[in-house]
JSON list of N, CA and C in Angstrom, two decimals:
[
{"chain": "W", "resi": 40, "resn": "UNK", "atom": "N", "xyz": [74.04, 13.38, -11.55]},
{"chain": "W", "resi": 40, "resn": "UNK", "atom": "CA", "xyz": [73.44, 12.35, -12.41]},
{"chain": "W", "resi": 40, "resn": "UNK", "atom": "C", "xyz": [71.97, 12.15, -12.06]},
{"chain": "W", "resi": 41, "resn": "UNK", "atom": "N", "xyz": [71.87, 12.25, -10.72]},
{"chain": "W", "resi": 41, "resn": "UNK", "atom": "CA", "xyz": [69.92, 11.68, -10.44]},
{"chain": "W", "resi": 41, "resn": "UNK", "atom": "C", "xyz": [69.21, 13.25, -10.68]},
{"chain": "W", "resi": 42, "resn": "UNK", "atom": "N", "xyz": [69.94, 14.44, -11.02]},
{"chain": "W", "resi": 42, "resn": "UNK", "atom": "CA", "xyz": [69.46, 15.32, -11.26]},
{"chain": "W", "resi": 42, "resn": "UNK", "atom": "C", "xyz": [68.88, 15.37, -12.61]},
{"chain": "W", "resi": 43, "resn": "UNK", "atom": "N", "xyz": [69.99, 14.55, -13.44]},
{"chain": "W", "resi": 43, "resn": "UNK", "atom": "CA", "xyz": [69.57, 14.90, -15.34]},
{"chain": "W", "resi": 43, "resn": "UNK", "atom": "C", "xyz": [68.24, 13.62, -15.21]},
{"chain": "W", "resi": 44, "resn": "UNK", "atom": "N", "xyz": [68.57, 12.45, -14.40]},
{"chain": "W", "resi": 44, "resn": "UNK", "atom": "CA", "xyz": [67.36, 11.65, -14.48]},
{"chain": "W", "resi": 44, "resn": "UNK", "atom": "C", "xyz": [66.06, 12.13, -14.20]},
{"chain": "W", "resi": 45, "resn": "UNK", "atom": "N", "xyz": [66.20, 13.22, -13.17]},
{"chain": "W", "resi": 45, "resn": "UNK", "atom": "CA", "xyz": [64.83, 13.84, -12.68]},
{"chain": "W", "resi": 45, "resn": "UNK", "atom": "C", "xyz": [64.23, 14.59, -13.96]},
{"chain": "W", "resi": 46, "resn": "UNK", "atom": "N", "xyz": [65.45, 15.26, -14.47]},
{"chain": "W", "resi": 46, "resn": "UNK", "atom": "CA", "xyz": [64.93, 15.79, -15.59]},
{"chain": "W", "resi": 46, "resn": "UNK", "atom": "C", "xyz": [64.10, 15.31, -16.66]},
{"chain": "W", "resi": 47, "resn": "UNK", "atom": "N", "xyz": [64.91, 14.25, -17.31]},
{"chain": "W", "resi": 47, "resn": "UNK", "atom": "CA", "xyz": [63.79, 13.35, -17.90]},
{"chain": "W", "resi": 47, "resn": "UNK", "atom": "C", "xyz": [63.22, 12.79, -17.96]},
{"chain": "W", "resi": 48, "resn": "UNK", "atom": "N", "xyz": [62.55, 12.31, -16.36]},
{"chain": "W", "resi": 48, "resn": "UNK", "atom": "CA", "xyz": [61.10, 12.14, -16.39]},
{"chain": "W", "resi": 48, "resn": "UNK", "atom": "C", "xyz": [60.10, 13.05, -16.27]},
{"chain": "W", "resi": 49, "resn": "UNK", "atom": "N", "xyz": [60.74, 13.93, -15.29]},
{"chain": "W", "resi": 49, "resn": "UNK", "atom": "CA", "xyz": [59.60, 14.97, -15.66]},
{"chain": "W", "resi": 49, "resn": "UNK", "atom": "C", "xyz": [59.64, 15.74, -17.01]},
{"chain": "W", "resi": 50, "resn": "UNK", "atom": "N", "xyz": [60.29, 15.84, -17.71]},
{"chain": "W", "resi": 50, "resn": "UNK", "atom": "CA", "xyz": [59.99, 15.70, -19.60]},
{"chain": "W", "resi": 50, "resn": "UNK", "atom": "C", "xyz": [59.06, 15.01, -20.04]},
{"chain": "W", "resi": 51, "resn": "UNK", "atom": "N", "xyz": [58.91, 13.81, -19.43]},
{"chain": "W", "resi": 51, "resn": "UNK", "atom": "CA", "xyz": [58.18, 12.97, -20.13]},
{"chain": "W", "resi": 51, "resn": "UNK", "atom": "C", "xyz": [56.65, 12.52, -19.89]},
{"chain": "W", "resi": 52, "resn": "UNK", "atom": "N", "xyz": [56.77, 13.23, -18.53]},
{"chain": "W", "resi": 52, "resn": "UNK", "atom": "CA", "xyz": [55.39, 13.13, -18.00]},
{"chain": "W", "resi": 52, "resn": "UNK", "atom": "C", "xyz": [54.02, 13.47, -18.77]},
{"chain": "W", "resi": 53, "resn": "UNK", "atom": "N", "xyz": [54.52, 15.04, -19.17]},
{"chain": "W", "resi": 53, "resn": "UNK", "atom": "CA", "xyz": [53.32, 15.12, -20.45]},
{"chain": "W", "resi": 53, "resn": "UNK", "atom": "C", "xyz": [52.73, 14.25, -21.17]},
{"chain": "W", "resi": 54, "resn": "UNK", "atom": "N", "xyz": [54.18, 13.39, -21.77]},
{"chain": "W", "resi": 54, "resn": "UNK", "atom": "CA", "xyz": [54.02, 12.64, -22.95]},
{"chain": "W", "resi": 54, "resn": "UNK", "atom": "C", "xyz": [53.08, 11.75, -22.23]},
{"chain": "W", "resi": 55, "resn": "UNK", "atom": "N", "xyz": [53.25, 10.82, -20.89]},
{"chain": "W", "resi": 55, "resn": "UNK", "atom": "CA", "xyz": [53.14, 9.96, -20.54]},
{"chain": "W", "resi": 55, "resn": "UNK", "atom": "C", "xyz": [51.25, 9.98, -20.12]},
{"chain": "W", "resi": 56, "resn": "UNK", "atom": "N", "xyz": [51.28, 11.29, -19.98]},
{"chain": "W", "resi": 56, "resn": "UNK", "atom": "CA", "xyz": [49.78, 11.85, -19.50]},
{"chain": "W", "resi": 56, "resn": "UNK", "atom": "C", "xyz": [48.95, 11.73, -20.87]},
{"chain": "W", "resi": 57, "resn": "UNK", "atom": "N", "xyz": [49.50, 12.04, -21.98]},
{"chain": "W", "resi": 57, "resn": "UNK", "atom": "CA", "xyz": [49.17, 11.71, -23.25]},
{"chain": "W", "resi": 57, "resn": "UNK", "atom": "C", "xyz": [48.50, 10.48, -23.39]},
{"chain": "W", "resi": 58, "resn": "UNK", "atom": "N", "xyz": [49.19, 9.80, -22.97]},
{"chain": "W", "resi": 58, "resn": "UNK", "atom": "CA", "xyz": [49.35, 8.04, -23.18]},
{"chain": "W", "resi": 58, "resn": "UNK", "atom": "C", "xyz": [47.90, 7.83, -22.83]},
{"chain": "W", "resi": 59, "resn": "UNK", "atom": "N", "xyz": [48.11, 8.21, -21.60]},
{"chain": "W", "resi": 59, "resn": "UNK", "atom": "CA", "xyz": [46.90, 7.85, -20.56]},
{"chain": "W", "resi": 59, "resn": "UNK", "atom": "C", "xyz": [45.44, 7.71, -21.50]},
{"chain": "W", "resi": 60, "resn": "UNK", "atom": "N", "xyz": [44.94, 8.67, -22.04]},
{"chain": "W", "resi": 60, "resn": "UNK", "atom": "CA", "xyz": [44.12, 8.94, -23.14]},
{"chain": "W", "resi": 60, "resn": "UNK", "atom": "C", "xyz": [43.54, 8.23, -24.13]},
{"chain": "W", "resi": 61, "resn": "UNK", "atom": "N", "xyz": [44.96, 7.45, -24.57]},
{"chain": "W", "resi": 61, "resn": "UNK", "atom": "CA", "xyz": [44.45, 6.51, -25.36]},
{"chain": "W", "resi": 61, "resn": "UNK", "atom": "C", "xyz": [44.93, 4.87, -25.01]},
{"chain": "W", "resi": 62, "resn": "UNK", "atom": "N", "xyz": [45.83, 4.55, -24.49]},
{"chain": "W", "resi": 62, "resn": "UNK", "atom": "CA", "xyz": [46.64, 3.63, -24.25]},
{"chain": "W", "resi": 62, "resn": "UNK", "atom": "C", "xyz": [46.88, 3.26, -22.20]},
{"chain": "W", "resi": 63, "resn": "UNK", "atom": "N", "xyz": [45.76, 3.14, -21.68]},
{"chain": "W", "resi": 63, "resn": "UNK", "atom": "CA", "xyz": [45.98, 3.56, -20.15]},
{"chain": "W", "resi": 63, "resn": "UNK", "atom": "C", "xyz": [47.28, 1.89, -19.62]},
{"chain": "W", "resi": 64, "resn": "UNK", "atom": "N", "xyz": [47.09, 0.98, -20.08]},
{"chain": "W", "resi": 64, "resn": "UNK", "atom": "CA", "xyz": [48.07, -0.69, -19.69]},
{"chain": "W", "resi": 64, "resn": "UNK", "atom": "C", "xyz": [49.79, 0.18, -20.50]},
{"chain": "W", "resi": 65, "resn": "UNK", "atom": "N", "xyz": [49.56, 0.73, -21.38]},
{"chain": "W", "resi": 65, "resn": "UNK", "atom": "CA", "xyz": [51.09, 1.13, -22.25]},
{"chain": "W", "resi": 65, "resn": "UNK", "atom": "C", "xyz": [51.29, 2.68, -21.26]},
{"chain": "W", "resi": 66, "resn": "UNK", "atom": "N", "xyz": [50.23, 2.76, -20.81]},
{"chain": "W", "resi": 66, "resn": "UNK", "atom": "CA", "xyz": [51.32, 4.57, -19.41]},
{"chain": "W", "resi": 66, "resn": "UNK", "atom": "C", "xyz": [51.42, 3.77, -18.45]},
{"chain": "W", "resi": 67, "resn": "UNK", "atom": "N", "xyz": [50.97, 2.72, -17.82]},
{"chain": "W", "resi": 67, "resn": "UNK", "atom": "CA", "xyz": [51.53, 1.97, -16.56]},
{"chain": "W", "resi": 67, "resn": "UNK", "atom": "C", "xyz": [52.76, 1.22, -16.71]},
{"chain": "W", "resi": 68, "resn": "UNK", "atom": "N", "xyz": [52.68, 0.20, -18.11]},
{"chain": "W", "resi": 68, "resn": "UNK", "atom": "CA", "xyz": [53.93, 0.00, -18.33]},
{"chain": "W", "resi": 68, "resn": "UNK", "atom": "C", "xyz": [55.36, 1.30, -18.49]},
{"chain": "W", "resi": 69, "resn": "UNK", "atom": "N", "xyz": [54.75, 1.91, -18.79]},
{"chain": "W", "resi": 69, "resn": "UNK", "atom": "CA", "xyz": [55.67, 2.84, -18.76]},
{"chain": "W", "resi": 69, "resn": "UNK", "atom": "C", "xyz": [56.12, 3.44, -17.82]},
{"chain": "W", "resi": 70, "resn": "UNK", "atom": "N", "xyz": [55.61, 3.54, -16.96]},
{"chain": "W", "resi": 70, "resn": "UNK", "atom": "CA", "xyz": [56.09, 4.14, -15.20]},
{"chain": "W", "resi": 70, "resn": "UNK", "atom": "C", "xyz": [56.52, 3.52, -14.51]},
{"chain": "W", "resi": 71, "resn": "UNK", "atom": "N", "xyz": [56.27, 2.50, -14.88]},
{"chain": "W", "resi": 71, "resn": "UNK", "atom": "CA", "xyz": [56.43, 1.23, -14.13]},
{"chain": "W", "resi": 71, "resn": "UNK", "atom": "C", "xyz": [58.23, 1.17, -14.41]},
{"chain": "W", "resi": 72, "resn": "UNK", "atom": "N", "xyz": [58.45, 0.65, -15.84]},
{"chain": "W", "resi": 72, "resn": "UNK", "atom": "CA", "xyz": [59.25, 0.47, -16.07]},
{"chain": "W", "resi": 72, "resn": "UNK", "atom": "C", "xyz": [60.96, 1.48, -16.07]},
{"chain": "W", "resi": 73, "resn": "UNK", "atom": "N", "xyz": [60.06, 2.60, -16.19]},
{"chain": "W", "resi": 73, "resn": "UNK", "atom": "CA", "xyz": [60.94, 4.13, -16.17]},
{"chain": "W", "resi": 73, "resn": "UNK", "atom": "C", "xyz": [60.98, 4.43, -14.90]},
{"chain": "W", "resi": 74, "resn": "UNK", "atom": "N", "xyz": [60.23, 4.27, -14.33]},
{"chain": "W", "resi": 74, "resn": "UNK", "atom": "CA", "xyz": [60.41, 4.73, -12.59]},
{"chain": "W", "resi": 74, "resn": "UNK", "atom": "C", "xyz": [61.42, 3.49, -12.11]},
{"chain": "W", "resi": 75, "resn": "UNK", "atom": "N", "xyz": [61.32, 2.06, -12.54]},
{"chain": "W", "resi": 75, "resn": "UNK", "atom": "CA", "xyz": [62.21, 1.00, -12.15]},
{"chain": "W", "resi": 75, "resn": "UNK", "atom": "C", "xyz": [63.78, 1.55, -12.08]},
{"chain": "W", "resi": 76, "resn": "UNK", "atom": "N", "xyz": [63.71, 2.14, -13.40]},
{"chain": "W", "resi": 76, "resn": "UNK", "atom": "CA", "xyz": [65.21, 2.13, -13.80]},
{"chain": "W", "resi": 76, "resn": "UNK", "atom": "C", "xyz": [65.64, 3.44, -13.78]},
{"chain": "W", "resi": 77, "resn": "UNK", "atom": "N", "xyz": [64.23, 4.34, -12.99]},
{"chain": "W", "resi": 77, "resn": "UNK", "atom": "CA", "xyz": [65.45, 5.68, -12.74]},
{"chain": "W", "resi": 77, "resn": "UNK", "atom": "C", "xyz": [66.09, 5.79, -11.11]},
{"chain": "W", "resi": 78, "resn": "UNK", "atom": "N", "xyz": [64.94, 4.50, -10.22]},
{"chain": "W", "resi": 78, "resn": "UNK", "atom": "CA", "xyz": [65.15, 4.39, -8.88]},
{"chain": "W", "resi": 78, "resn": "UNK", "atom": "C", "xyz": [66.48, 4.51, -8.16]},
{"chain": "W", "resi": 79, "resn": "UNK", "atom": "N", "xyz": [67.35, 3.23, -9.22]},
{"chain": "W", "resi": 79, "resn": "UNK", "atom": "CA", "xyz": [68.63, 3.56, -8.69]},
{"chain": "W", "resi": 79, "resn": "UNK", "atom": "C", "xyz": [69.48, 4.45, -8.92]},
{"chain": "W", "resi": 80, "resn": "UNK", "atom": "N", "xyz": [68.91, 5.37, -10.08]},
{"chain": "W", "resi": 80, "resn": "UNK", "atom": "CA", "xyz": [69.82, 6.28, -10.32]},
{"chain": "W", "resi": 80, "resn": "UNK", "atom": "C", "xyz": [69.73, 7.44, -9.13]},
{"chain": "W", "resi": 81, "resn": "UNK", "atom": "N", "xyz": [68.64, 7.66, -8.89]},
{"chain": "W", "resi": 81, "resn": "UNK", "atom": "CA", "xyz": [67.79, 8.81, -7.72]},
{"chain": "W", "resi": 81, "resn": "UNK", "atom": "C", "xyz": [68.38, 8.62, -6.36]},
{"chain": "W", "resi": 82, "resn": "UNK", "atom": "N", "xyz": [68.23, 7.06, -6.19]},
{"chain": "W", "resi": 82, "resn": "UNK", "atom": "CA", "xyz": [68.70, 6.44, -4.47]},
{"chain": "W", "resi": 82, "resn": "UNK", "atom": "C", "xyz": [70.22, 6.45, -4.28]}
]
């Protein structure tokens, strides 16, 4: 299970690097919040 999670964040990272570009407060929320809730899946 913390394997398929790894997976989709690092999927999403691109996207998230995207973000950065135009939207830098909406890619922090976003890591923030996605890293929150993949923590326990990982730990």
């Amino acid at each position: 299970m913390a394997y398929t999670e790894l997976r989709v964040v690092f999927f999403q990272l691109p996207t998230l690097k995207l973000g950065c570009a135009t939207d830098k407060l909406s890619l922090f929320e976003q890591m923030l919040t996605g890293g929150l809730t993949a923590l326990p899946v990982i730990w």
